[in-house]
XYZ file of C-alpha atoms in Angstrom:
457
model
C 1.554 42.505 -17.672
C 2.105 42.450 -13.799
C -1.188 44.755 -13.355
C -2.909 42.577 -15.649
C -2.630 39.526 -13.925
C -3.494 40.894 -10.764
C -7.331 40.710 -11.631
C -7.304 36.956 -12.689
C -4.781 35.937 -9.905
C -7.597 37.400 -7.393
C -10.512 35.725 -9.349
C -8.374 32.298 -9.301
C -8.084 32.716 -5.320
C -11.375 33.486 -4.592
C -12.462 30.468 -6.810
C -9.882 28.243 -4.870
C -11.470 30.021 -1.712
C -14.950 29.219 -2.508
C -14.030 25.589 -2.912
C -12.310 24.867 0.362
C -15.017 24.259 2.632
C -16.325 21.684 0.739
C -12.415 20.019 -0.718
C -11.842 19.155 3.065
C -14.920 18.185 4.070
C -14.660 15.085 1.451
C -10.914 14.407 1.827
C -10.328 14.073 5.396
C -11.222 10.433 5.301
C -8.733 9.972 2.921
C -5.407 10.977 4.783
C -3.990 7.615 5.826
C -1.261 7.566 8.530
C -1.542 11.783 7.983
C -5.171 11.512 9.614
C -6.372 13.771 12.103
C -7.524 11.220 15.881
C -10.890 12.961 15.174
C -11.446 11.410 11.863
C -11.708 7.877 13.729
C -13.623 9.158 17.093
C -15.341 12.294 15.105
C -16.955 13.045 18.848
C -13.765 14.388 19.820
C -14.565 17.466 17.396
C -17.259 19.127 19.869
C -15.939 18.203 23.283
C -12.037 16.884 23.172
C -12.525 15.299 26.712
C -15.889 13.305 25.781
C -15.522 9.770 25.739
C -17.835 9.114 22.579
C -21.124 6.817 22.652
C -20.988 3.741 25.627
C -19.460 0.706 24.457
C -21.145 -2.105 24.806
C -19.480 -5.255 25.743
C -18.841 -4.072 29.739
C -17.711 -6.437 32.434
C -19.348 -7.298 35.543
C -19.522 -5.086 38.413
C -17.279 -7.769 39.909
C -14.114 -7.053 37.811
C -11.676 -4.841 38.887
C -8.472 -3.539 36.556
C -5.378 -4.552 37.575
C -2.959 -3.561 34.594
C -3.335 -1.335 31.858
C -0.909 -1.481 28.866
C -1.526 0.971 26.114
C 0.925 1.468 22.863
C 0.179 4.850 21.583
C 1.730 6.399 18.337
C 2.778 10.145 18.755
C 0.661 13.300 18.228
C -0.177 15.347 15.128
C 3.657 15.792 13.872
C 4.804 18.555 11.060
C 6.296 17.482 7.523
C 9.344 15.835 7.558
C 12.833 17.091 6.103
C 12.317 15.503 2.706
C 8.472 15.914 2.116
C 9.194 19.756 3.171
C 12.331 19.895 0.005
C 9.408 18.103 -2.238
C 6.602 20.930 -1.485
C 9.133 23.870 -1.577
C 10.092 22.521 -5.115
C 6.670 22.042 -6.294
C 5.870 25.720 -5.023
C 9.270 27.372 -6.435
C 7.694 25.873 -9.737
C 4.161 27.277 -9.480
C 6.044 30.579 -8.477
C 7.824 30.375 -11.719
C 4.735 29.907 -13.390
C 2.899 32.393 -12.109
C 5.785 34.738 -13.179
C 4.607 34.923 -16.616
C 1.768 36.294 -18.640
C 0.356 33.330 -19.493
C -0.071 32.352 -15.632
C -3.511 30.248 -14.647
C -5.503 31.034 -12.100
C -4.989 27.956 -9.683
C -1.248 27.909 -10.328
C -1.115 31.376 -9.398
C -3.259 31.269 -5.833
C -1.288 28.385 -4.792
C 1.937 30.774 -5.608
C 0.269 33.096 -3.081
C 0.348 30.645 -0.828
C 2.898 31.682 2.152
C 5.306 28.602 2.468
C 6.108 28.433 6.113
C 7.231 25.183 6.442
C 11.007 24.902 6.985
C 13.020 21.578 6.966
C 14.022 22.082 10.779
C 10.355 21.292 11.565
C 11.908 17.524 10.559
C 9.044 15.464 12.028
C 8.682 17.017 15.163
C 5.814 17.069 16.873
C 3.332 20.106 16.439
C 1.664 22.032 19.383
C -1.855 20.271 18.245
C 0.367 17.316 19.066
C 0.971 17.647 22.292
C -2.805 18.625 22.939
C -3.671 15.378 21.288
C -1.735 13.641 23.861
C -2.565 15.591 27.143
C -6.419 15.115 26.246
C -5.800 11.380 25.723
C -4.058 11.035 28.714
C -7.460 12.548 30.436
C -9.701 10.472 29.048
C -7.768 7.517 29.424
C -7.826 8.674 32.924
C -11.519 9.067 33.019
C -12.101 5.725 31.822
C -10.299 4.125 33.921
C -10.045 6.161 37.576
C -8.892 3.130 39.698
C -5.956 2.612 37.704
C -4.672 5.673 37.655
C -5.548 6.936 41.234
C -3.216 8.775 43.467
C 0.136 6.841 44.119
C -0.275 4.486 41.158
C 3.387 3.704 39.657
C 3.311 4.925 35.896
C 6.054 3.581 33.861
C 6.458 5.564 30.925
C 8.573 4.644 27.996
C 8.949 6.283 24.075
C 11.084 5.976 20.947
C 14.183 8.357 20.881
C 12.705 10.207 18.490
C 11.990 13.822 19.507
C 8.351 13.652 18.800
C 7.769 10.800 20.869
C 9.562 12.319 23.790
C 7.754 14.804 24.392
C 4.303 13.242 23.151
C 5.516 11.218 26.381
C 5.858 14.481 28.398
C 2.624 15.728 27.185
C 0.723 12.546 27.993
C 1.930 12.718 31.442
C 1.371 16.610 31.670
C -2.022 15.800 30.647
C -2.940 13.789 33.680
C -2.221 16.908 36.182
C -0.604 17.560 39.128
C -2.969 15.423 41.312
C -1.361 12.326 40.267
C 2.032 12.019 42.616
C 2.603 8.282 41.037
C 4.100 7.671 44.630
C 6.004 11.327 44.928
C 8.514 10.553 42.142
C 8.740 12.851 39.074
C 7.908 10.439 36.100
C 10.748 10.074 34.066
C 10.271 9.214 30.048
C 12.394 5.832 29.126
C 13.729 5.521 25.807
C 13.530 1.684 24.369
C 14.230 1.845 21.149
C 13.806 -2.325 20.830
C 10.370 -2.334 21.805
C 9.312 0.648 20.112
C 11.359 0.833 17.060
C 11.631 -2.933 16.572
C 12.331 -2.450 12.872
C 15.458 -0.961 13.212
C 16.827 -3.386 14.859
C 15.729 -6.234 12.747
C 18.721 -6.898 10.062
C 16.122 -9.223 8.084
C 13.500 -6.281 7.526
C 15.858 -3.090 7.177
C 17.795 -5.151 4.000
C 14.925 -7.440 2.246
C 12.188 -4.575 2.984
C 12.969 -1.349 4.043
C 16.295 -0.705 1.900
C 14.852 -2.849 -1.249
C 13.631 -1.356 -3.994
C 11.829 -4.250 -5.158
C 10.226 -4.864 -2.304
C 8.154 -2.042 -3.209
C 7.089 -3.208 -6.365
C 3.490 -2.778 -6.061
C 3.650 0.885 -4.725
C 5.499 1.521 -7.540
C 3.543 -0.080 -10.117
C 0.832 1.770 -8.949
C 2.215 4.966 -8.744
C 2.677 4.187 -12.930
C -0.958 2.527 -13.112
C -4.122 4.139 -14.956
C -5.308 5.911 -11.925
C -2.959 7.560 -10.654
C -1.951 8.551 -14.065
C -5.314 10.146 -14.425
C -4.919 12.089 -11.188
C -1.803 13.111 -12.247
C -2.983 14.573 -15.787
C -5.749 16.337 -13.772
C -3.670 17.834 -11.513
C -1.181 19.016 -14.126
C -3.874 20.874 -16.106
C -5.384 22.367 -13.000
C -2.038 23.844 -12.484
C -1.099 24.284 -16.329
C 1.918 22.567 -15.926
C 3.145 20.278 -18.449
C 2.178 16.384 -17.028
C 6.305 15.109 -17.480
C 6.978 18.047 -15.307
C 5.019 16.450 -12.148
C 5.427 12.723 -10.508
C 3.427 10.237 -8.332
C 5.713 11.550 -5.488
C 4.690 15.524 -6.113
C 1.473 15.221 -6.174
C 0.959 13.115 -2.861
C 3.074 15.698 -0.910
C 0.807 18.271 -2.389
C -2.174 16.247 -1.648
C -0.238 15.667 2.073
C -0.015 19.378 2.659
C -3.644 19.233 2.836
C -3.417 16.758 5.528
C -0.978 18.649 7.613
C -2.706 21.968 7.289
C -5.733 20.123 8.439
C -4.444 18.282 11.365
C -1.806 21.194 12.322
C -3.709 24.230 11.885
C -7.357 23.068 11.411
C -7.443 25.041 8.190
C -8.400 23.960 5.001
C -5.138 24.977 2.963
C -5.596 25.877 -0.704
C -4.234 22.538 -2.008
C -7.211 20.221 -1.142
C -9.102 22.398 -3.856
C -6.492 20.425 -6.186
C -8.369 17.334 -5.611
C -11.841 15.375 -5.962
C -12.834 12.239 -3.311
C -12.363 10.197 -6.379
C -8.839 11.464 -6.351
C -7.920 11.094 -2.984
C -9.028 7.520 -2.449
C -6.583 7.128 -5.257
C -3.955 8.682 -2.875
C -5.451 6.859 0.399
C -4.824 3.975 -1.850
C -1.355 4.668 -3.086
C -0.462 5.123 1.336
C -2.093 2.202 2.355
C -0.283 -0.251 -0.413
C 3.046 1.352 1.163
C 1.830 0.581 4.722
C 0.824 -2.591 3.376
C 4.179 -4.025 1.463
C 6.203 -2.068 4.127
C 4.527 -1.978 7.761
C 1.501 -5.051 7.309
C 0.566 -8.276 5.639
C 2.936 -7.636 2.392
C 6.284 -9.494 3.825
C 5.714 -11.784 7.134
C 8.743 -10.333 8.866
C 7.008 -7.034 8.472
C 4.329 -8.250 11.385
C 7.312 -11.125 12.952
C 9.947 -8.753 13.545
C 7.058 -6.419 16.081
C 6.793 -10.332 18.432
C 9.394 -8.869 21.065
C 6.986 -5.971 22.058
C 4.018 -8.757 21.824
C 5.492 -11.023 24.468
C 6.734 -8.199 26.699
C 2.783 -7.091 26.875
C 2.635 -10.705 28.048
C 4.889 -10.831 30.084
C 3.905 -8.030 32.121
C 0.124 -9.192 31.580
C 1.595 -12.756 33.378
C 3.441 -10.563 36.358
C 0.316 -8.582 37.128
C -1.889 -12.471 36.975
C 0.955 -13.990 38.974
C 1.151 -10.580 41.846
C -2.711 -10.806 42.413
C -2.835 -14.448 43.037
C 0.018 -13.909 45.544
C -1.731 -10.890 47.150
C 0.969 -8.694 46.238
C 0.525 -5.332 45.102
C 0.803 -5.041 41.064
C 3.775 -3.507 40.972
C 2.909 -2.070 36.985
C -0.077 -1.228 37.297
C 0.321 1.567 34.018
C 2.911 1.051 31.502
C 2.526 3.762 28.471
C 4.901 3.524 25.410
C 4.732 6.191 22.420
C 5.885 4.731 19.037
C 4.794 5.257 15.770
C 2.623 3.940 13.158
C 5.585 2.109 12.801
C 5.493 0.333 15.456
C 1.460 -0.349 15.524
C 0.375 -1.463 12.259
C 2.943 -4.843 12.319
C 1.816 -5.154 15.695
C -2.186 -5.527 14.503
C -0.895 -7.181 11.877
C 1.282 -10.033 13.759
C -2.302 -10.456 16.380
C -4.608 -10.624 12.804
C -6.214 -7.594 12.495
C -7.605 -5.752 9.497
C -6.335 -8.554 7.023
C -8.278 -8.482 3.617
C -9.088 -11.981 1.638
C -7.294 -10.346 -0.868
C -3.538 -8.880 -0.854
C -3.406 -4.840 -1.642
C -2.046 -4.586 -5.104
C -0.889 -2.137 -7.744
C -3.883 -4.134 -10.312
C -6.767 -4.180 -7.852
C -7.704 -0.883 -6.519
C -11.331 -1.073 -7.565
C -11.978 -4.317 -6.085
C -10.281 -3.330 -2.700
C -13.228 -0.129 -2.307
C -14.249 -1.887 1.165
C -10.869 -3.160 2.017
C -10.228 -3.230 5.942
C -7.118 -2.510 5.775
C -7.524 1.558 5.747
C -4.251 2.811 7.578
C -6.091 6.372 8.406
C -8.527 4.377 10.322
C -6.033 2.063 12.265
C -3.146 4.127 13.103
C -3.829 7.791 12.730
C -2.015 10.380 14.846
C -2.357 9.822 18.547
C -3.610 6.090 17.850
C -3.342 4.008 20.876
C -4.041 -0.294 21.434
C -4.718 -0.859 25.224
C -4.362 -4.017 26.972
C -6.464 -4.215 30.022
C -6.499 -7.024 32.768
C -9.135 -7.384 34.982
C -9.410 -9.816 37.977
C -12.896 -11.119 38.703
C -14.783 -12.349 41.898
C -17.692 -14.650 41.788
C -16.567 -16.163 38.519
C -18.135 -19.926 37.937
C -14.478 -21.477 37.008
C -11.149 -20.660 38.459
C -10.073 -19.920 34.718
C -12.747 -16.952 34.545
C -10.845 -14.912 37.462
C -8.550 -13.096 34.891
C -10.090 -11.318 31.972
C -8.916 -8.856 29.038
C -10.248 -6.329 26.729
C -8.298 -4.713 24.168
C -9.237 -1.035 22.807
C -8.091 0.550 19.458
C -8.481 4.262 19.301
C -10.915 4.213 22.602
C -13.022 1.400 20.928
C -13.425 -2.163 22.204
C -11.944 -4.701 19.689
C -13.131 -7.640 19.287
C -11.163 -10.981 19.950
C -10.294 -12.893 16.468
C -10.645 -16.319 18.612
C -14.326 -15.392 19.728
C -15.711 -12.122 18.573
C -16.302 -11.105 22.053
C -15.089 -8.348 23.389
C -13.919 -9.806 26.986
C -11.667 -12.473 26.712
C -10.419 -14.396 29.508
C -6.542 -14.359 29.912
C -6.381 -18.256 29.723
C -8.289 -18.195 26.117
C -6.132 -14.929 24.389
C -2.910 -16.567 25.725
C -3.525 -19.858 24.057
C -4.756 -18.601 20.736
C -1.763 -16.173 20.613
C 0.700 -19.595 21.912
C 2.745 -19.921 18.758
C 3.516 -16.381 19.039
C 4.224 -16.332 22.719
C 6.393 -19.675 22.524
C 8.106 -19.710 18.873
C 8.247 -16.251 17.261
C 11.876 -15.347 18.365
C 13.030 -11.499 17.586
C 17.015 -12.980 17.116
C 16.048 -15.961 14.428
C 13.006 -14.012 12.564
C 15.565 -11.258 12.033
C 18.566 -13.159 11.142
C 19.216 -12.946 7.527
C 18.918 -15.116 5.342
C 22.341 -16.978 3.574
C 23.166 -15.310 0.607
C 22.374 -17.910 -2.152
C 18.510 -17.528 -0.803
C 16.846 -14.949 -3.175
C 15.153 -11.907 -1.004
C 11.620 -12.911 -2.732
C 11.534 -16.493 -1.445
C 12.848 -15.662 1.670
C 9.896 -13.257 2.287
């Protein structure tokens, strides 16, 4: 029996073979918050140092930085603990079934299929990780040479997770030896309340993140029409019985694909498991979970990210309030390393990417040219800069401080004028009920008890 399988089993992984090239060349786009940087800035893929096409949009010759704050989430990470226990029980099964006679070919490549992933890999953050964040840190450095010249102070903060650490280290690695920052050895800061926010926000860890129903749409999608038709698909490809796989299986199968991608740059045998029409399915099924748990789902989701909103400001109005003293700016870099996490309600609280329509578990179809596409917002390595400028021979004294904002290495435009130079005066007074009346301690206060979770959010 064993010697007659062998034949099919090697037809079934050169089929799966054959297949690859083209299963990841139309699922990348479909990875989510698993994304590869080079999905969103696909320049990156020829020359990792480029930075892309010229923006338009540029400021006079007149303008000269004073502050740059960037928020960047960590580089390419491996599977966590959990999603690892999910893939090596989806793979003991396909070994199982490719134990007997009756084995199919796919189930019994995938079998084949070396299952290096261990659960002390928890999260942390892989080696194209810390290239992700050393290259950033040179282009960010290319773009903007003034700021970080010799002798510049570079504060540099992170989360306490491990794979923000050293993304930190790596960023700063990445900008070379040449860079003294004033002859002191840059040390990362951990600040867990500006860069994990949520945690600290009793309102959002008990109405969102520990409650069930506050997930009802990912769920109800997870049971809905299409992703029950992925699932059948994906059951008979593997010639397993459908009851025997879940919502949550197939994602982490469809994930592996992501991480072998963005890890390894390999196309791993389990994107052949999957169609484009499939994974927009599962791009879908991530983005309503981002959505209900990280964007415009639950308002504390985006209120509880306002303390790391006004401390940009406030170190935005210390840099304003240095130059017109003639001081030196005593920040002229702050970097912080986060998560998508930490992003996405921070785009969210400032307006960005919000859809007419909410994400639901019922509209999927309709939602085809949604903006709200968490792959292209907050992929590994994603990064929102803050940059303030100080102008000369501006017409009106409220001209002399401007701001752009980049996502990803891309100008964004300003929600209050479409523009993508702002002046300081303008952005602060469109953003002045957040600056003046969203409060970290009341928005995560929770609410008395004899206040239902649903009407409170």
């Amino acid at each position: 029996a064993v010697a007659a399988m062998a034949p099919r089993r090697e037809a079934g992984l050169l089929l799966l073979l054959l297949a690859l090239p083209l299963a990841s060349a139309g699922l990348s786009s479909y990875f989510g918050t698993k994304s590869r940087y080079e999905e969103v800035n696909p320049h990156l893929v020829s020359d990792p140092l480029s930075l892309g096409p010229v923006a338009g949009g540029s400021l006079p010759s007149s303008c000269t930085p004073l502050q740059l704050r960037a928020v960047l989430r960590h580089g390419t990470r491996y599977p966590t603990a959990g999603q690892i226990r999910r893939l090596g029980e989806l793979h003991a099964r396909l070994l199982r079934r490719a134990a007997g006679a009756s084995a199919c070919p796919a189930a019994a490549a995938l079998a084949e299929w070396p299952m290096w992933y261990e659960e002390s890999l928890d999260g942390r953050l892989a080696p194209q990780g810390r290239r992700d964040m050393e290259q950033l840190a040179r282009r960010m450095a290319a773009r903007f040479p003034a700021l970080f010249a010799a002798r510049r102070r570079l504060a540099l903060a992170s989360s306490s997770k491990h794979r923000c650490l050293q993304s930190g280290a790596a960023f700063r690695l990445g900008l070379g030896p040449t860079l003294d920052f004033g002859g002191d050895e840059v040390e990362v800061e951990v600040n867990d309340s500006l860069m994990r926010f949520f945690d600290h926000c009793a309102k959002f860890v008990v109405l969102v993140e520990e409650n069930d129903t506050a997930m009802g749409q990912v769920n109800a999608f997870k049971e809905g029409p299409e992703m029950k038709k992925v699932l059948e698909k994906v059951a008979g490809a593997l010639c397993l019985p459908v009851e025997e796989l879940n919502a949550d299986l197939v994602q982490v199968a469809f994930l592996t694909c992501s991480y072998e991608l963005a890890i390894k740059n390999v196309t791993s045998p389990w994107c052949s498991l999957f169609s484009e029409e499939d994974a927009k399915v599962l791009e879908y099924l991530n983005d309503l979970k981002q959505y209900w748990k990280r964007g415009y789902g639950y308002d504390i989701n985006s209120r509880s990210s306002c303390i790391l909103f006004q401390d940009i400001f406030q170190h935005l109005d210390k840099a304003v309030e240095e130059s017109k003293s003639s001081k030196p700016i005593s920040s002229p870099l702050i970097v912080q390393v986060g998560h998508a996490e930490t992003l996405q309600p921070l785009l969210a609280l400032m307006g960005y990417f919000k859809d007419k329509e909410p994400l639901l578990a019922t509209n999927f179809a309709r939602q085809a040219q949604r903006k709200f596409r968490s792959g292209r917002i907050v992929p590994y390595a994603a990064n929102l800069v803050f940059v303030l400028y100080h102008c000369d021979h501006v017409n009106a004294s409220h001209e002399e401080y401007q701001v752009q904002l980049l996502l990803n290495e891309k100008l964004l435009p300003f929600l209050h004028s479409n523009e993508t130079t702002s002046t300081y005066t303008d952005l602060k007074d469109y953003y002045k009920d957040i600056l003046e009346n969203c409060h970290f301690k009341e928005e995560c206060e929770l609410p008395p008890v004899n206040v239902t979770a649903v009407d409170e959010l």
